[in-house]
Coordinates of C-alpha atoms and ligand atoms in Angstrom, one line a residue:
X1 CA 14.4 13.7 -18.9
X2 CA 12.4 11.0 -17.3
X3 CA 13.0 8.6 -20.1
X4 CA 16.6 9.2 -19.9
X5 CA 16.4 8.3 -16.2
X6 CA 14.6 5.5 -16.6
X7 CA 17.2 4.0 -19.8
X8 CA 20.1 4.9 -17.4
X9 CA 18.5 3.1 -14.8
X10 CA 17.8 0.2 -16.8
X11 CA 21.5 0.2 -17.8
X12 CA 22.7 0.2 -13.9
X13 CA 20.2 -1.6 -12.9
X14 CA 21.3 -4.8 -15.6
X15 CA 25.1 -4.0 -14.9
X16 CA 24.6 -4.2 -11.2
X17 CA 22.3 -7.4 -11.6
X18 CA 25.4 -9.3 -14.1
X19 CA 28.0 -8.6 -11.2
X20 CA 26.3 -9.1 -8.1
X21 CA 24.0 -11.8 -9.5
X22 CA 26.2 -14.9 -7.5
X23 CA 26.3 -13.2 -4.0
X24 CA 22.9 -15.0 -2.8
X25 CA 23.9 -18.4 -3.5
X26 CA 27.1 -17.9 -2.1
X27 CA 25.1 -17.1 1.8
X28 CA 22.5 -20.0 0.9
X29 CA 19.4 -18.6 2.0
X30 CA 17.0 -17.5 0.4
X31 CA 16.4 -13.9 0.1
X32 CA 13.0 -11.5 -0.5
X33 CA 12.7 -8.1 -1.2
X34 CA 9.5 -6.1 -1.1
X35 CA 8.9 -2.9 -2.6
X36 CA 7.3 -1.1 0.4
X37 CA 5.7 -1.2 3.8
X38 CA 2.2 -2.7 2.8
X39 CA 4.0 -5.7 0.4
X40 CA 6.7 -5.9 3.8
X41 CA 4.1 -6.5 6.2
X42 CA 2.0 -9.0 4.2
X43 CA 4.8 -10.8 3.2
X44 CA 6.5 -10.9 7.0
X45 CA 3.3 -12.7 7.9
X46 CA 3.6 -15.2 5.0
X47 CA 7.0 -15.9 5.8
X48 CA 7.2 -16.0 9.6
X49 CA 9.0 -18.1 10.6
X50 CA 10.4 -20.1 7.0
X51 CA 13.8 -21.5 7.2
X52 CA 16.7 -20.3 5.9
X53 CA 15.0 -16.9 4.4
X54 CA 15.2 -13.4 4.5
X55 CA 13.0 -10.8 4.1
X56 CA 14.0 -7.0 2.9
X57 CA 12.0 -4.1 2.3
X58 CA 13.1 -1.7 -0.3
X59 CA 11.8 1.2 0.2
X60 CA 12.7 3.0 3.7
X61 CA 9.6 2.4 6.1
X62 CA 9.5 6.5 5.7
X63 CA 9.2 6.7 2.2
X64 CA 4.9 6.4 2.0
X65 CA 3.6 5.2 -1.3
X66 CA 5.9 5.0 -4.2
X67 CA 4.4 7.3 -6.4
X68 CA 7.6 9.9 -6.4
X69 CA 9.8 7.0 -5.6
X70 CA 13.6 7.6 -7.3
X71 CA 15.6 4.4 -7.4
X72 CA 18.5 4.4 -5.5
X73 CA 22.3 2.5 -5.7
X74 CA 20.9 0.5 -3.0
X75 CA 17.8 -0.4 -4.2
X76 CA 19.9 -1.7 -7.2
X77 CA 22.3 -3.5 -4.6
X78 CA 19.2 -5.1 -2.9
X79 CA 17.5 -6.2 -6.2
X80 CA 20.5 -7.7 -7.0
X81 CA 21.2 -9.8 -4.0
X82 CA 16.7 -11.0 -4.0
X83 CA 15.8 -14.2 -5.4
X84 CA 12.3 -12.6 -5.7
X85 CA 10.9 -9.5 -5.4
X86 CA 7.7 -8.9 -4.8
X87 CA 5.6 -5.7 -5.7
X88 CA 2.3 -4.6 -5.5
X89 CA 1.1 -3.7 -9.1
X90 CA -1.0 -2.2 -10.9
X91 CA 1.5 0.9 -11.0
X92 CA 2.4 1.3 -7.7
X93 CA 6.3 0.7 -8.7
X94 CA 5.9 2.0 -12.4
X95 CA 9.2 4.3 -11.5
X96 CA 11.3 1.0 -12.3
X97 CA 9.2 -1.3 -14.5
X98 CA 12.2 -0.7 -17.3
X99 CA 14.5 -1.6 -14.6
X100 CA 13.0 -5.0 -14.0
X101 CA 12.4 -5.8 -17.5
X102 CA 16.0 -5.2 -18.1
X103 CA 17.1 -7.8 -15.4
X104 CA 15.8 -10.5 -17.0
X105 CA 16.9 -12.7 -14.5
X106 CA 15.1 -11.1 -11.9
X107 CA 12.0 -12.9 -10.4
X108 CA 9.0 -10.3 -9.9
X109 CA 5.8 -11.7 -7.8
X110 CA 3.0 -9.1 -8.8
X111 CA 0.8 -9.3 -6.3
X112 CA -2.1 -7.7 -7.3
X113 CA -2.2 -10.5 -10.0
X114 CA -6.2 -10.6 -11.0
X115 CA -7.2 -7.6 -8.5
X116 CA -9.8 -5.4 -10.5
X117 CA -8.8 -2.2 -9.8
X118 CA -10.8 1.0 -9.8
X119 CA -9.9 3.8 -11.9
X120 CA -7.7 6.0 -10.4
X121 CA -9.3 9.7 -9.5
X122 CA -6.0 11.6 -10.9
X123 CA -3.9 13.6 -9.1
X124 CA -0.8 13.4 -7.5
X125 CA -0.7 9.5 -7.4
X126 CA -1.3 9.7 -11.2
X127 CA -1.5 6.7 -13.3
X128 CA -4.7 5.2 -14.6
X129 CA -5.3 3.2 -11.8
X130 CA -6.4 3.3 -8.2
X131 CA -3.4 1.0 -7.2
X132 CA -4.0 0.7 -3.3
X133 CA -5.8 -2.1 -3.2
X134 CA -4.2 -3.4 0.0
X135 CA -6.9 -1.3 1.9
X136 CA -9.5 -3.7 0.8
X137 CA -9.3 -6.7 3.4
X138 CA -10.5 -8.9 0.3
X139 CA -8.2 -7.3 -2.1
X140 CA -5.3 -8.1 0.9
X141 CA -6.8 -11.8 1.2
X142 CA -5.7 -12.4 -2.4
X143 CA -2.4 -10.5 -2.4
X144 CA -1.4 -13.1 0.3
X145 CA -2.7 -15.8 -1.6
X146 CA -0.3 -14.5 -4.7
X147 CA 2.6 -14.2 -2.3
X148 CA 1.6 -17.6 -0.8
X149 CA 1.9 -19.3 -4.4
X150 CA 4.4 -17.4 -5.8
X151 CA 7.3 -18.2 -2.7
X152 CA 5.7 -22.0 -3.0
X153 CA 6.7 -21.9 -6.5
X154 CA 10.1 -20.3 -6.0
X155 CA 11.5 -21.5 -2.6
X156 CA 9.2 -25.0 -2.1
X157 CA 11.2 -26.2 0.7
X158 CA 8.5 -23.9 2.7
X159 CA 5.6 -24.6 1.2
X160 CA 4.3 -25.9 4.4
X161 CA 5.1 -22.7 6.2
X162 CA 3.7 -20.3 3.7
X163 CA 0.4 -22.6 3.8
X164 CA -0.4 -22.4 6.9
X165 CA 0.8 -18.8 7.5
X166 CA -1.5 -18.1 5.0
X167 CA -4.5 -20.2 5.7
X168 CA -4.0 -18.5 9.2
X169 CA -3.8 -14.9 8.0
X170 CA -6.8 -15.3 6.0
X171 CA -8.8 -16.2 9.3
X172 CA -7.8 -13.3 10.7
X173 CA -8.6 -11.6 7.9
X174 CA -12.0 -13.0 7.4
X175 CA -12.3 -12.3 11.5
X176 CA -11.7 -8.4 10.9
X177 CA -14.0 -7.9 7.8
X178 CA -16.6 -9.3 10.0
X179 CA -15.4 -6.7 12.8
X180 CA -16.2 -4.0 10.1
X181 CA -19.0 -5.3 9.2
X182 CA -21.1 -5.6 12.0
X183 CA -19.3 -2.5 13.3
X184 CA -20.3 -0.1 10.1
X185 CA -23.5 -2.2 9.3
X186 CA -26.2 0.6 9.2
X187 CA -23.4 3.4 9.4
X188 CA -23.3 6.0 6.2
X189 CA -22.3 9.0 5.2
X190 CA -20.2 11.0 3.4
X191 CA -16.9 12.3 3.7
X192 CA -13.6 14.0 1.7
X193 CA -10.2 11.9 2.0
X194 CA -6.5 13.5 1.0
X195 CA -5.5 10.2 -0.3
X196 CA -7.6 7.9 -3.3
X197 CA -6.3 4.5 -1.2
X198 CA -9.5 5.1 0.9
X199 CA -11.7 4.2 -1.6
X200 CA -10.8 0.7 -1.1
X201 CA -11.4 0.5 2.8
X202 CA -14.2 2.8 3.0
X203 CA -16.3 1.5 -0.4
X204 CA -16.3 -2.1 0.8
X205 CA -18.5 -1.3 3.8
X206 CA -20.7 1.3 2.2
X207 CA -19.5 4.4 3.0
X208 CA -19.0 7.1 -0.1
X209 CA -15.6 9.3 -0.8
X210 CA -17.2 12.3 -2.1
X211 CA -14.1 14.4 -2.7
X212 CA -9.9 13.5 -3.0
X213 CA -7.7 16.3 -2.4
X214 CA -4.8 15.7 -4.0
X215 CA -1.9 17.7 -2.7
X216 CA 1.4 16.9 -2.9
X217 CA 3.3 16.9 0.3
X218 CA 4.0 20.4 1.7
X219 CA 1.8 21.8 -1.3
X220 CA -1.0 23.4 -0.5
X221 CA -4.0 23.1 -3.3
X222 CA -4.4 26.7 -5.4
X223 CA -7.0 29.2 -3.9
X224 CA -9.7 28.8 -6.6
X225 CA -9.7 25.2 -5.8
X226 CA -9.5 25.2 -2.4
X227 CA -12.5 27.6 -2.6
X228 CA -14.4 24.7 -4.7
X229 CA -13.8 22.0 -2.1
X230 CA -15.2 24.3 0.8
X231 CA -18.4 24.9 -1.1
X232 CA -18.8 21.1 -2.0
X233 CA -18.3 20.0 1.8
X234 CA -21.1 22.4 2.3
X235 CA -23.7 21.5 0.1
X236 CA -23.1 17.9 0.2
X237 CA -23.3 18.4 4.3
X238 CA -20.2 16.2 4.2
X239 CA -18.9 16.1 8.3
X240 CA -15.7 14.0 8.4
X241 CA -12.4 14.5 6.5
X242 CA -9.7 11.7 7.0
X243 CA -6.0 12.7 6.0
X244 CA -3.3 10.3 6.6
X245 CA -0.3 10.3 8.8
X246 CA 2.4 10.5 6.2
X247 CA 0.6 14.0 4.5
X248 CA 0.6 17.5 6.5
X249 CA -2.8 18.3 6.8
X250 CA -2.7 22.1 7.2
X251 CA -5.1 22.2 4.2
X252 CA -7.5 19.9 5.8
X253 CA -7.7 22.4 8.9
X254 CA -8.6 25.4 6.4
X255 CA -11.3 23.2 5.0
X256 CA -12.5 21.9 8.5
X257 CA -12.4 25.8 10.4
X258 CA -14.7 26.8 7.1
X259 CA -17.3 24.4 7.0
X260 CA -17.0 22.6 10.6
X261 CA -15.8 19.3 9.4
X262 CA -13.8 17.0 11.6
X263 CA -10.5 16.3 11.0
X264 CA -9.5 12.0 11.4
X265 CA -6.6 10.3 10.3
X266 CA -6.5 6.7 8.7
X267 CA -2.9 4.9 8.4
X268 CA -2.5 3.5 5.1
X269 CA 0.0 1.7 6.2
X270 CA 2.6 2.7 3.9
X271 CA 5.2 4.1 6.5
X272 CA 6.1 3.1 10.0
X273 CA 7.6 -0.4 11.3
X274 CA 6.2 -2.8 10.5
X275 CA 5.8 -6.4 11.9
X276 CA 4.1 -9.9 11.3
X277 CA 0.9 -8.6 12.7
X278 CA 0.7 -5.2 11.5
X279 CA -1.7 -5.4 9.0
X280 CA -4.6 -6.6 11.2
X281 CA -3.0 -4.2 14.0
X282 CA -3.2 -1.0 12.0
X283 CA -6.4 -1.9 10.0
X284 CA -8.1 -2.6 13.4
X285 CA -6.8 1.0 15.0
X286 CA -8.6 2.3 11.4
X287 CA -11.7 0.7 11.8
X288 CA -11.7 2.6 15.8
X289 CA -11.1 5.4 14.0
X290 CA -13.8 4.8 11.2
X291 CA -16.2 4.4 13.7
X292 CA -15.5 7.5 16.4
X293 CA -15.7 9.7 12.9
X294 CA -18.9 8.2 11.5
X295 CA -21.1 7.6 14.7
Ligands
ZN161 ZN1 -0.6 6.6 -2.8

């Protein structure tokens, strides 16, 4: 059934992109679509203030991450009217990889291009890889250097733009990473997350996931396992469980009134609104919250 899908998409998807391929020329700017809310936000800062372009997120801004994503007739109406697109990778929009390789004349900026990725842990997020490497700051630093060269390539009447937004953004960059790291320096411990983007933002400063609970949303994990989770947080002493905004977290308060853990939440930044400076914004709220959990 899902391969079906994914043909008829492909189909749509390359009939929609052969009738609706002019319709960007025709209003002469130059137009950018990203797949979600982290790629939006990087890209916003990249672009701020380029002439003559416009930027478009695909996914609605209360989607989350795209794991469950279904492809809608709009999606195909706004990948028809980009110039580029730009994605994040490493799986993270596998739910229409036949779709773009059927518009052949669609250009795709992957921009997790030469990111190692760690393995993903399973779950609901499935695929083999841990694809949320925004959460890194380093991993973000070379996402906007991928946008930065890809838009130079594609739309060089901004190149200057796209420079310096992007020798700026890694300043700040480089500014916060040295926030969290003189703000976690000496700071360990353990603790369980609902979501495996964590990894990235927690393992860069030390600090161990010992336990991802993969639920979907609204589904509880089965008793048995549930069981197995409380015992682990108890042996391993683990105090601190983060959940995330976008997930219910009514399984994170069983496991915190049974073993005393606290309950924090880190913003992935996959939904919300975001702006030019939201990635610094909501990566600096995390790191406040990192800190009150962990201390
Ligand atoms: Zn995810």
């Amino acid at each position: 059934m899902k391969k079906l899908l994914s043909i008829i998409l492909a189909a749509l998807c390359a009939a929609v992109l052969a009738s609706c391929g002019e319709s960007t020329e025709e209003s002469g700017g130059y137009s950018i679509l990203t797949s979600f809310n982290p790629i939006y936000a990087l890209t916003l800062r990249i672009t701020d203030g380029a002439e003559n372009v416009s930027v478009q997120n695909m996914a609605a801004p209360s989607t989350g991450c795209l794991h469950d994503y279904q492809l809608t007739t709009s999606d195909m109406m706004k990948l028809s009217e980009a110039d580029i697109f730009i994605i994040n990778g490493g799986g993270m929009e596998s739910f229409m990889e036949k779709a773009m390789a059927a518009s052949s004349g669609l250009n795709v900026l992957n921009s997790s291009d030469g990111i190692e990725m760690l393995p993903s842990s399973g779950g609901h997020d499935g695929g083999e890889y841990n694809s949320h490497v925004w959460l890194s700051i380093d991993n973000a630093k070379k996402q906007a250097e991928n946008i930065r060269d890809g838009l130079t390539e594609a739309n060089p009447e901004n190149s200057a733009v796209y420079e310096q937004n992007t020798a700026d953004f890694l300043n700040e960059l480089t500014q916060l990473d040295n926030e969290y790291r003189s703000a976690l320096g000496g700071v360990s411990g353990k603790v369980i997350s609902f979501h495996e983007g964590i990894i990235y933002l927690l393992g860069d400063y030390g600090i161990e996931v010992e336990e991802i609970i993969e639920t979907e949303p609204g589904v509880s994990p089965d008793p048995a396992t549930l069981a197995n989770i409380i015992e682990d947080v108890k042996t391993s002493g683990i105090q601190v469980i983060f959940t995330e905004p976008q997930y219910p977290d009514s399984t994170a308060q069983v496991i915190s009134r049974e073993t005393g853990a606290e309950i924090y939440t880190l913003d992935p930044l996959v939904t919300g609104d975001m702006s030019r400076d939201s990635y610094v914004t909501i990566m600096r709220e995390n790191l406040d919250v990192i800190l009150s959990a962990l201390k």
